[in-house]
Short mmCIF file of C-alpha atoms and ligand atoms in Angstrom, two decimals:
data_model
loop_
_atom_site.label_atom_id
_atom_site.label_comp_id
_atom_site.label_asym_id
_atom_site.label_seq_id
_atom_site.Cartn_x
_atom_site.Cartn_y
_atom_site.Cartn_z
CA MET A 1 141.03 263.43 -2.54
CA GLN A 2 138.59 263.07 -5.13
CA PHE A 3 140.98 262.84 -8.17
CA TYR A 4 142.54 259.96 -6.91
CA ALA A 5 139.15 258.11 -5.00
CA GLN A 6 139.20 254.93 -7.14
CA TYR A 7 142.28 253.85 -6.15
CA ASP A 8 142.09 254.79 -2.38
CA ARG A 9 139.25 253.23 -2.11
CA VAL A 10 140.45 249.44 -2.94
CA LEU A 11 143.94 249.98 -1.05
CA THR A 12 143.40 248.54 2.75
CA ALA A 13 143.97 251.05 5.91
CA GLU A 14 147.77 250.16 6.26
CA GLU A 15 148.10 251.25 2.56
CA ARG A 16 146.22 254.25 3.20
CA SER A 17 148.10 255.27 5.98
CA PHE A 18 151.51 255.02 3.23
CA VAL A 19 149.80 257.16 0.80
CA ASP A 20 148.76 259.91 3.57
CA LYS A 21 152.51 259.45 5.03
CA ALA A 22 153.63 260.14 1.03
CA ARG A 23 151.22 263.33 1.15
CA HIS A 24 152.85 265.11 4.05
CA PHE A 25 156.60 263.94 3.39
CA CYS A 26 156.71 265.31 -0.30
CA ALA A 27 154.61 268.80 0.94
CA GLY A 28 156.62 271.20 2.10
CA ALA A 29 160.95 271.10 1.92
CA PHE A 30 161.29 268.19 -0.45
CA SER A 31 158.82 270.30 -3.22
CA SER A 32 160.65 273.26 -2.39
CA GLU A 33 163.95 272.11 -2.38
CA ALA A 34 163.39 270.14 -5.35
CA HIS A 35 162.72 273.37 -7.34
CA ASP A 36 165.57 275.31 -5.81
CA ALA A 37 167.76 272.29 -6.83
CA TYR A 38 165.58 272.50 -9.96
CA MET A 39 166.05 276.25 -10.71
CA ARG A 40 170.39 276.28 -9.31
CA GLY A 41 170.43 273.57 -12.17
CA GLU A 42 171.51 270.77 -9.32
CA PRO A 43 169.85 267.26 -8.59
CA PHE A 44 167.55 267.11 -6.09
CA PRO A 45 169.69 266.20 -2.71
CA SER A 46 169.97 263.31 -2.60
CA ASP A 47 169.66 262.96 1.43
CA TRP A 48 165.52 263.11 1.12
CA TYR A 49 166.81 258.82 -0.02
CA ARG A 50 167.48 258.59 3.82
CA ARG A 51 165.03 260.67 5.09
CA TRP A 52 162.31 258.55 2.74
CA ALA A 53 164.12 255.01 4.24
CA GLN A 54 164.25 256.23 7.94
CA GLU A 55 159.73 256.21 7.06
CA GLY A 56 160.33 252.60 5.77
CA MET A 57 159.29 253.78 2.14
CA LEU A 58 162.61 251.86 0.29
CA GLY A 59 160.56 248.86 0.98
CA LEU A 60 157.08 249.44 0.37
CA GLN A 61 156.63 247.07 -1.85
CA ALA A 62 159.29 244.13 -0.28
CA ARG A 63 158.16 241.28 2.09
CA ARG A 64 157.72 241.32 5.34
CA GLU A 65 160.20 238.84 6.54
CA ASP A 66 162.61 241.00 4.40
CA GLY A 67 161.77 244.50 6.64
CA GLY A 68 159.08 245.42 3.88
CA HIS A 69 155.58 246.33 4.11
CA ALA A 70 154.60 243.87 1.24
CA ALA A 71 152.33 246.63 -0.10
CA SER A 72 150.14 245.93 -3.42
CA PHE A 73 150.94 247.75 -6.90
CA LEU A 74 148.00 249.91 -6.36
CA CYS A 75 149.40 251.17 -3.08
CA LYS A 76 152.92 251.68 -4.71
CA ILE A 77 151.71 253.96 -7.72
CA ARG A 78 150.03 256.08 -5.11
CA VAL A 79 152.69 256.45 -3.31
CA ALA A 80 154.44 257.33 -6.46
CA GLN A 81 152.05 259.50 -7.24
CA GLU A 82 151.99 261.93 -3.96
CA MET A 83 155.67 262.48 -4.56
CA ALA A 84 155.07 262.61 -8.41
CA ARG A 85 153.24 265.41 -8.18
CA HIS A 86 155.76 267.45 -6.75
CA SER A 87 158.73 266.25 -8.48
CA PHE A 88 158.45 263.69 -11.71
CA ALA A 89 162.33 263.16 -11.11
CA ALA A 90 162.64 262.36 -7.57
CA ALA A 91 159.70 259.75 -7.89
CA PHE A 92 160.76 258.22 -10.69
CA CYS A 93 164.30 257.58 -9.08
CA MET A 94 163.45 256.52 -5.61
CA ASN A 95 160.92 254.55 -7.20
CA HIS A 96 163.81 252.94 -9.67
CA HIS A 97 165.68 251.71 -6.64
CA GLN A 98 162.44 250.77 -4.41
CA GLY A 99 161.95 248.06 -7.19
CA SER A 100 165.14 246.96 -7.41
CA LEU A 101 164.72 246.15 -3.73
CA THR A 102 161.74 244.73 -3.96
CA ARG A 103 163.12 242.40 -6.74
CA LEU A 104 165.82 241.40 -4.83
CA SER A 105 163.22 240.59 -2.65
CA GLN A 106 160.85 238.42 -3.84
CA THR A 107 163.24 236.39 -5.72
CA GLY A 108 166.75 237.18 -4.38
CA SER A 109 169.50 233.96 -2.24
CA ALA A 110 169.40 234.16 0.81
CA ARG A 111 173.28 235.43 0.17
CA GLN A 112 172.03 238.07 -2.38
CA LYS A 113 170.14 239.43 0.50
CA GLU A 114 172.57 238.92 3.81
CA GLU A 115 175.07 240.72 1.04
CA LEU A 116 172.59 244.32 -0.05
CA LEU A 117 169.21 244.45 1.24
CA PRO A 118 170.05 246.02 4.72
CA GLY A 119 171.69 248.74 2.81
CA MET A 120 168.79 249.25 0.03
CA LEU A 121 166.44 249.37 2.70
CA SER A 122 168.46 252.15 4.84
CA GLY A 123 169.06 253.42 1.22
CA ASP A 124 173.14 253.40 2.14
CA ILE A 125 173.43 251.18 -0.47
CA LEU A 126 171.37 252.36 -4.12
CA ALA A 127 170.36 250.22 -6.82
CA THR A 128 169.03 250.48 -10.41
CA ILE A 129 168.80 248.33 -13.56
CA ALA A 130 171.46 248.22 -16.06
CA MET A 131 169.86 247.29 -19.66
CA THR A 132 170.74 250.27 -22.32
CA GLU A 133 173.80 250.50 -23.64
CA PRO A 134 175.34 253.10 -25.85
CA GLY A 135 174.59 251.59 -29.07
CA GLY A 136 171.14 250.92 -28.10
CA GLY A 137 168.22 250.58 -25.68
CA SER A 138 165.31 249.50 -28.01
CA ASP A 139 166.64 247.02 -28.97
CA VAL A 140 167.87 245.13 -25.45
CA ALA A 141 168.22 241.63 -26.91
CA ALA A 142 171.91 243.17 -28.82
CA LEU A 143 173.19 244.31 -25.57
CA THR A 144 177.09 243.21 -26.32
CA THR A 145 177.76 243.16 -22.33
CA THR A 146 179.65 240.65 -21.75
CA ALA A 147 180.70 238.03 -18.65
CA THR A 148 183.62 235.72 -19.18
CA PRO A 149 183.41 232.65 -16.89
CA ALA A 150 186.53 233.48 -14.47
CA GLU A 151 187.50 231.92 -11.77
CA GLY A 152 185.27 232.24 -8.16
CA GLY A 153 182.59 233.74 -10.31
CA TRP A 154 182.64 236.32 -13.91
CA ARG A 155 184.82 238.94 -15.71
CA LEU A 156 182.40 242.15 -16.62
CA ASN A 157 183.38 243.80 -19.92
CA GLY A 158 181.06 246.49 -21.33
CA THR A 159 179.47 249.95 -20.94
CA LYS A 160 175.33 250.56 -20.30
CA ALA A 161 173.96 254.01 -20.62
CA TRP A 162 170.65 256.69 -19.56
CA LEU A 163 171.15 254.34 -15.75
CA THR A 164 169.32 256.65 -13.42
CA ASN A 165 170.47 257.34 -10.36
CA GLY A 166 173.26 256.42 -12.50
CA LEU A 167 176.07 259.47 -11.35
CA MET A 168 175.58 257.29 -7.18
CA VAL A 169 174.16 254.10 -7.46
CA ASN A 170 176.69 252.14 -6.01
CA ALA A 171 175.17 248.68 -7.07
CA LEU A 172 173.06 247.77 -10.58
CA ILE A 173 171.71 244.70 -11.95
CA VAL A 174 173.11 244.40 -15.05
CA LEU A 175 171.76 242.68 -18.20
CA ALA A 176 174.75 240.41 -20.22
CA ARG A 177 175.78 237.65 -22.63
CA VAL A 178 176.92 235.05 -20.82
CA GLU A 179 180.06 233.70 -22.82
CA GLY A 180 180.22 230.01 -23.97
CA ALA A 181 177.49 229.49 -21.83
CA ASP A 182 175.42 227.88 -24.44
CA ARG A 183 171.44 228.27 -23.01
CA GLY A 184 169.49 230.40 -25.33
CA ASP A 185 170.29 234.21 -25.79
CA ASN A 186 172.81 233.05 -22.98
CA MET A 187 171.87 236.72 -21.10
CA ALA A 188 171.96 236.42 -17.59
CA SER A 189 171.32 239.12 -14.68
CA PHE A 190 174.40 239.98 -12.28
CA LEU A 191 174.23 241.22 -8.89
CA VAL A 192 177.02 243.97 -9.12
CA ARG A 193 178.72 245.84 -6.53
CA LEU A 194 180.66 249.22 -7.87
CA ASP A 195 182.26 250.45 -4.45
CA GLY A 196 185.29 252.45 -6.13
CA ALA A 197 186.39 249.67 -8.33
CA SER A 198 188.82 251.12 -10.88
CA SER A 199 187.50 248.48 -12.79
CA VAL A 200 184.39 251.25 -12.33
CA THR A 201 183.90 254.23 -14.90
CA ARG A 202 181.12 256.96 -13.99
CA ARG A 203 180.39 259.45 -17.06
CA GLU A 204 177.61 262.27 -16.53
CA ILE A 205 174.87 262.48 -19.18
CA MET A 206 174.54 265.87 -18.64
CA VAL A 207 169.99 266.61 -19.50
CA PRO A 208 169.47 270.16 -18.16
CA GLY A 209 166.84 270.08 -16.42
CA ALA A 210 166.52 266.32 -15.60
CA ARG A 211 169.48 266.19 -13.60
CA SER A 212 167.76 265.42 -11.44
CA PHE A 213 167.75 261.35 -12.47
CA ARG A 214 171.68 261.94 -12.74
CA PHE A 215 171.84 259.57 -15.42
CA ALA A 216 175.59 257.96 -16.78
CA GLU A 217 177.27 255.94 -18.56
CA ILE A 218 178.76 252.98 -16.64
CA SER A 219 181.86 250.95 -17.95
CA PHE A 220 183.41 247.98 -17.00
CA GLU A 221 186.93 246.84 -17.46
CA ASP A 222 187.57 242.50 -16.47
CA HIS A 223 185.32 244.06 -13.19
CA PHE A 224 184.55 240.96 -10.80
CA VAL A 225 181.31 239.59 -9.97
CA PRO A 226 181.43 236.71 -7.66
CA THR A 227 179.61 233.84 -7.41
CA TRP A 228 176.84 234.40 -5.04
CA ALA A 229 175.80 237.81 -7.37
CA LEU A 230 174.58 235.25 -10.25
CA PHE A 231 170.75 236.78 -10.41
CA VAL A 232 168.80 235.24 -13.21
CA PRO A 233 170.68 232.39 -14.80
CA PRO A 234 171.95 232.43 -18.51
CA GLY A 235 168.90 231.73 -21.16
CA GLU A 236 166.05 233.07 -18.65
CA ALA A 237 167.02 236.78 -18.25
CA PHE A 238 165.70 238.56 -20.79
CA LYS A 239 162.18 236.75 -19.83
CA THR A 240 162.55 238.43 -16.85
CA ALA A 241 163.15 241.32 -17.39
CA MET A 242 160.53 242.23 -20.17
CA GLY A 243 158.12 240.50 -17.64
CA GLY A 244 158.45 243.58 -15.61
CA ILE A 245 158.08 245.97 -18.13
CA ASN A 246 153.53 245.86 -18.28
CA ALA A 247 153.64 246.77 -14.90
CA ALA A 248 156.30 249.59 -15.42
CA ARG A 249 154.70 251.30 -18.58
CA VAL A 250 151.62 251.60 -15.64
CA HIS A 251 153.86 252.43 -12.91
CA VAL A 252 155.41 255.93 -15.19
CA ALA A 253 151.96 256.32 -16.60
CA ALA A 254 150.32 256.64 -13.29
CA MET A 255 152.95 259.51 -11.97
CA CYS A 256 152.55 261.34 -15.28
CA VAL A 257 149.16 261.73 -14.68
CA ALA A 258 150.37 263.16 -11.20
CA THR A 259 152.53 265.40 -12.72
CA LEU A 260 149.88 266.60 -14.47
CA GLU A 261 146.73 266.47 -11.74
CA ALA A 262 149.18 268.65 -9.76
CA ALA A 263 149.99 271.15 -12.93
CA PHE A 264 146.77 271.48 -13.81
CA ALA A 265 145.53 272.64 -10.00
CA GLU A 266 148.36 275.34 -10.02
CA ALA A 267 147.51 276.49 -13.24
CA VAL A 268 144.12 276.43 -12.78
CA ALA A 269 144.09 278.23 -9.24
CA TYR A 270 146.14 281.39 -11.11
CA CYS A 271 143.75 281.69 -13.74
CA ASP A 272 141.14 282.31 -11.33
CA ARG A 273 142.97 285.05 -9.00
CA ARG A 274 145.01 286.76 -12.18
CA HIS A 275 142.21 289.17 -13.45
CA ALA A 276 142.21 290.65 -17.48
CA PHE A 277 139.85 292.71 -18.53
CA GLY A 278 137.87 293.23 -15.55
CA LYS A 279 137.35 289.93 -14.91
CA PRO A 280 139.62 286.61 -14.20
CA LEU A 281 141.21 284.68 -16.72
CA LEU A 282 138.75 282.11 -16.02
CA GLY A 283 136.20 284.16 -17.16
CA HIS A 284 136.95 284.39 -20.47
CA GLN A 285 135.66 281.92 -22.11
CA GLY A 286 138.87 280.73 -25.14
CA LEU A 287 140.76 280.22 -21.88
CA ARG A 288 138.99 277.63 -19.96
CA TRP A 289 137.40 275.80 -23.17
CA GLU A 290 141.62 275.08 -23.06
CA LEU A 291 141.36 273.83 -19.71
CA ALA A 292 138.38 272.26 -20.31
CA GLU A 293 139.62 270.15 -22.60
CA VAL A 294 142.88 269.24 -20.87
CA ALA A 295 140.97 268.00 -17.45
CA THR A 296 139.07 266.14 -20.08
CA ARG A 297 141.66 264.73 -21.21
CA LEU A 298 143.09 264.30 -17.54
CA GLU A 299 140.57 262.00 -16.54
CA ALA A 300 140.09 260.10 -19.76
CA ALA A 301 143.88 259.53 -18.90
CA ASN A 302 143.70 258.33 -15.12
CA ALA A 303 140.54 256.28 -15.70
CA LEU A 304 142.97 254.12 -18.32
CA VAL A 305 145.55 254.00 -15.37
CA PHE A 306 143.37 252.71 -13.66
CA ARG A 307 142.05 250.11 -15.64
CA ALA A 308 145.30 249.20 -16.04
CA ALA A 309 146.46 249.00 -12.57
CA GLU A 310 143.67 247.15 -11.18
CA CYS A 311 144.87 244.32 -14.26
CA VAL A 312 148.59 244.39 -13.20
CA GLU A 313 146.76 243.82 -9.31
CA ARG A 314 145.23 240.97 -10.82
CA GLY A 315 147.60 239.66 -12.92
CA GLU A 316 145.57 239.59 -15.99
CA PRO A 317 147.69 239.66 -19.20
CA ILE A 318 147.79 243.57 -20.00
CA VAL A 319 150.39 244.20 -23.21
CA THR A 320 148.00 245.77 -25.22
CA LEU A 321 146.62 248.06 -22.04
CA ALA A 322 149.30 248.70 -20.35
CA ALA A 323 151.24 249.92 -24.00
CA GLN A 324 147.88 251.92 -24.39
CA CYS A 325 148.65 253.82 -20.61
CA LYS A 326 151.57 254.43 -20.98
CA THR A 327 151.61 255.80 -24.51
CA PHE A 328 148.43 258.07 -24.26
CA ALA A 329 149.58 258.92 -20.65
CA VAL A 330 152.76 260.58 -21.46
CA ASP A 331 151.71 262.61 -24.51
CA THR A 332 148.55 264.04 -22.37
CA ALA A 333 151.16 265.17 -19.84
CA LEU A 334 153.01 266.49 -21.69
CA TRP A 335 150.68 268.38 -23.86
CA GLY A 336 148.96 269.20 -20.78
CA VAL A 337 151.57 271.01 -18.63
CA ASP A 338 152.55 272.84 -21.88
CA GLN A 339 148.82 274.22 -21.76
CA CYS A 340 148.60 274.76 -18.27
CA ILE A 341 152.12 276.86 -19.08
CA ARG A 342 150.42 278.93 -21.62
CA ALA A 343 147.39 279.54 -19.67
CA MET A 344 149.10 281.44 -17.15
CA GLY A 345 151.41 283.73 -19.56
CA ALA A 346 154.70 284.45 -19.22
CA VAL A 347 154.23 283.66 -15.78
CA GLY A 348 153.70 280.06 -16.22
CA THR A 349 157.42 279.47 -17.43
CA SER A 350 158.93 281.71 -14.81
CA GLY A 351 160.17 280.11 -11.50
CA ALA A 352 157.39 281.93 -9.70
CA HIS A 353 155.75 278.02 -10.53
CA ARG A 354 156.48 274.49 -10.63
CA LEU A 355 155.23 274.10 -14.56
CA SER A 356 158.70 274.39 -15.91
CA MET A 357 160.46 272.33 -14.01
CA LEU A 358 157.27 269.48 -14.26
CA GLN A 359 157.61 270.08 -18.02
CA ALA A 360 161.58 269.38 -17.89
CA GLU A 361 161.22 266.23 -16.06
CA VAL A 362 158.46 264.36 -17.47
CA ARG A 363 159.62 265.06 -21.15
CA MET A 364 161.66 262.39 -19.94
CA ALA A 365 158.71 259.59 -18.90
CA ALA A 366 159.04 259.80 -23.00
CA TYR A 367 161.59 257.28 -23.55
CA GLY A 368 162.50 254.62 -20.79
CA ASP A 369 159.98 251.56 -20.62
CA GLY A 370 158.97 252.21 -24.39
CA THR A 371 159.20 254.59 -26.39
CA ASN A 372 155.96 255.56 -28.76
CA GLN A 373 156.86 254.18 -31.44
CA MET A 374 157.78 251.60 -30.31
CA LEU A 375 154.85 250.86 -27.92
CA LEU A 376 152.44 251.44 -30.40
CA ASP A 377 153.97 248.87 -32.93
CA ARG A 378 152.67 246.92 -29.41
CA ILE A 379 149.45 247.72 -29.86
CA GLY A 380 149.24 247.37 -33.56
CA ARG A 381 150.97 244.13 -33.95
CA GLY A 382 147.38 242.62 -31.15
CA LEU A 383 144.96 244.36 -33.03
CA ALA A 384 143.07 241.72 -34.46
CA LYS A 385 143.44 239.41 -31.07
CA ASP A 386 142.97 242.53 -28.88
CA TYR A 387 139.21 243.87 -30.95
CA PRO A 388 137.69 240.57 -32.99
CA VAL A 389 134.26 241.17 -34.71
CA ALA A 390 131.55 240.64 -32.01
CA SER A 391 130.49 237.11 -32.61
CA GLY A 392 126.91 236.95 -34.64
CA PHE A 393 127.80 240.40 -36.65
CA ASP A 394 128.07 239.69 -40.73
CA HIS A 395 131.49 240.65 -41.63
CA GLN A 396 133.66 240.30 -45.06
C1 FAD B 1 164.26 258.71 -17.42
C2 FAD B 1 164.78 258.21 -18.31
C3 FAD B 1 165.40 256.68 -17.55
C4 FAD B 1 165.97 255.20 -17.70
N1 FAD B 1 166.48 254.94 -17.28
C5 FAD B 1 167.16 253.94 -17.15
C6 FAD B 1 167.73 252.89 -16.58
O1 FAD B 1 167.88 253.14 -15.16
N2 FAD B 1 168.56 251.86 -16.84
C7 FAD B 1 168.59 251.33 -18.14
O2 FAD B 1 169.09 250.35 -18.62
N3 FAD B 1 167.86 252.02 -18.91
C8 FAD B 1 166.99 253.49 -18.85
N4 FAD B 1 166.65 254.70 -19.87
C9 FAD B 1 167.34 253.88 -21.22
C10 FAD B 1 166.06 253.58 -21.16
O3 FAD B 1 165.11 252.75 -21.43
C11 FAD B 1 166.32 254.12 -23.58
O4 FAD B 1 166.25 255.34 -22.96
C12 FAD B 1 164.75 253.02 -24.20
O5 FAD B 1 164.94 251.96 -23.90
C13 FAD B 1 165.42 253.86 -25.59
O6 FAD B 1 166.73 253.64 -26.37
P1 FAD B 1 167.32 254.61 -26.68
O7 FAD B 1 166.94 256.07 -26.10
O8 FAD B 1 168.82 254.47 -27.05
O9 FAD B 1 166.56 254.56 -28.12
P2 FAD B 1 167.03 254.20 -29.92
O10 FAD B 1 166.86 252.55 -29.28
O11 FAD B 1 168.19 254.33 -30.22
O12 FAD B 1 165.90 254.56 -30.11
C14 FAD B 1 165.66 255.58 -31.23
C15 FAD B 1 164.69 256.07 -32.05
O13 FAD B 1 164.10 255.47 -32.78
C16 FAD B 1 162.64 254.81 -32.07
N5 FAD B 1 163.29 253.57 -32.55
C17 FAD B 1 164.00 252.45 -32.63
N6 FAD B 1 163.40 250.55 -32.90
C18 FAD B 1 162.17 251.09 -33.46
C19 FAD B 1 161.26 250.35 -34.21
N7 FAD B 1 161.65 248.85 -34.38
N8 FAD B 1 160.20 250.48 -34.91
C20 FAD B 1 160.32 252.06 -34.66
N9 FAD B 1 160.78 253.12 -34.01
C21 FAD B 1 161.90 252.33 -33.80
C22 FAD B 1 162.26 254.91 -30.98
O14 FAD B 1 161.06 254.87 -30.72
C23 FAD B 1 163.19 256.05 -30.94
O15 FAD B 1 162.68 257.59 -31.29
C24 FAD B 1 166.50 255.11 -19.06
C25 FAD B 1 166.05 256.51 -19.99
C26 FAD B 1 165.17 258.03 -19.68
C27 FAD B 1 165.00 258.36 -20.77
#
């Protein structure tokens, strides 16, 4: 598709085949089942994780020797975009698991991989990252979950909140403070199996319209974590967790752009078909200009995402660009999907179209991986460094 051509041009032939596979996988039953579930107020069927795994897609970025495809970042976001065109929530959730799997493949020990990797590749073990707590999310450094040394491992106590797929995950990467470690902030991360343990309790966080995220709060009461499960040692885990945040922001932004592109295409097709006052809706200048505005901002968001994604691919530092990319893509998607719904008249809000689902799901992009306020603050702090006066210009 022309809209995504700049990405697809730089992918390898194998990577382009993953994008094609994702496009075919997501059109049809996947798309309609996700929408049907939304209309019933239910999450999209979990069986799709296994089917996606059978296509080999959960290990997209895992190392080849671990059974993955070692795909590039650009390939990963293009595959996610194909899914986000049908359901932002499904794309976000599948990619959340895939991200944990990739981290395990790239940095896990042999024992950790032996315990978790086969199950994670097949979709039998679903994992997510557990940082946020009921007491706060933006201020990760204030977390209070503790890991106390015990014979053969640690005992975990505390509560994590807003966990993606929290209702059904059976493994977590938990960020916790190790008691008595005395190394920097003492934060370590652990690969934690849940497996119906009585020391673990879950509670659904109900978000109407966004149940496909399966949000939950998970609490630990003296939950045992064996020695082999230490993923990142005390004093290094916070830095490691933050290290991946810029790529995650670009990734979320890429999915927002794809969700808006899909909503926009649906709205344009409808406004071309539907007549009022003797001509198609698109024939009326007032409405046409509104949609033209959406198209323009959509293209700008797409260009920003591509620029940031290329920087991630090259390993360049992109703190400011990633923050700009996410805040602009999220706001453009929220505003743009709403404009599309309005352009279609009342029918745009109804279950006859997918736009109300896309709107309810993409709205959730505004919080994870940095809220707008946090992102703008990040951009603001770098202004003088990022936008210096060019040498040779006189200024006071
Ligand atoms: C779709 C989705 C998926 C998620 N998945 C996960 C997951 O899998 N694992 C996980 O651990 N967490 C997850 N989260 C939680 C997410 O990381 C938090 O929602 C996010 O960090 C914000 O934290 P909070 O919601 O507690 O808001 P708070 O931190 O309480 O902030 C509340 C408000 O105050 C503003 N604010 C806070 N600090 C400042 C400041 N310094 N300056 C200006 N304004 C400020 C914020 O911008 C926000 O508007 C997910 C959230 C969503 C929506």
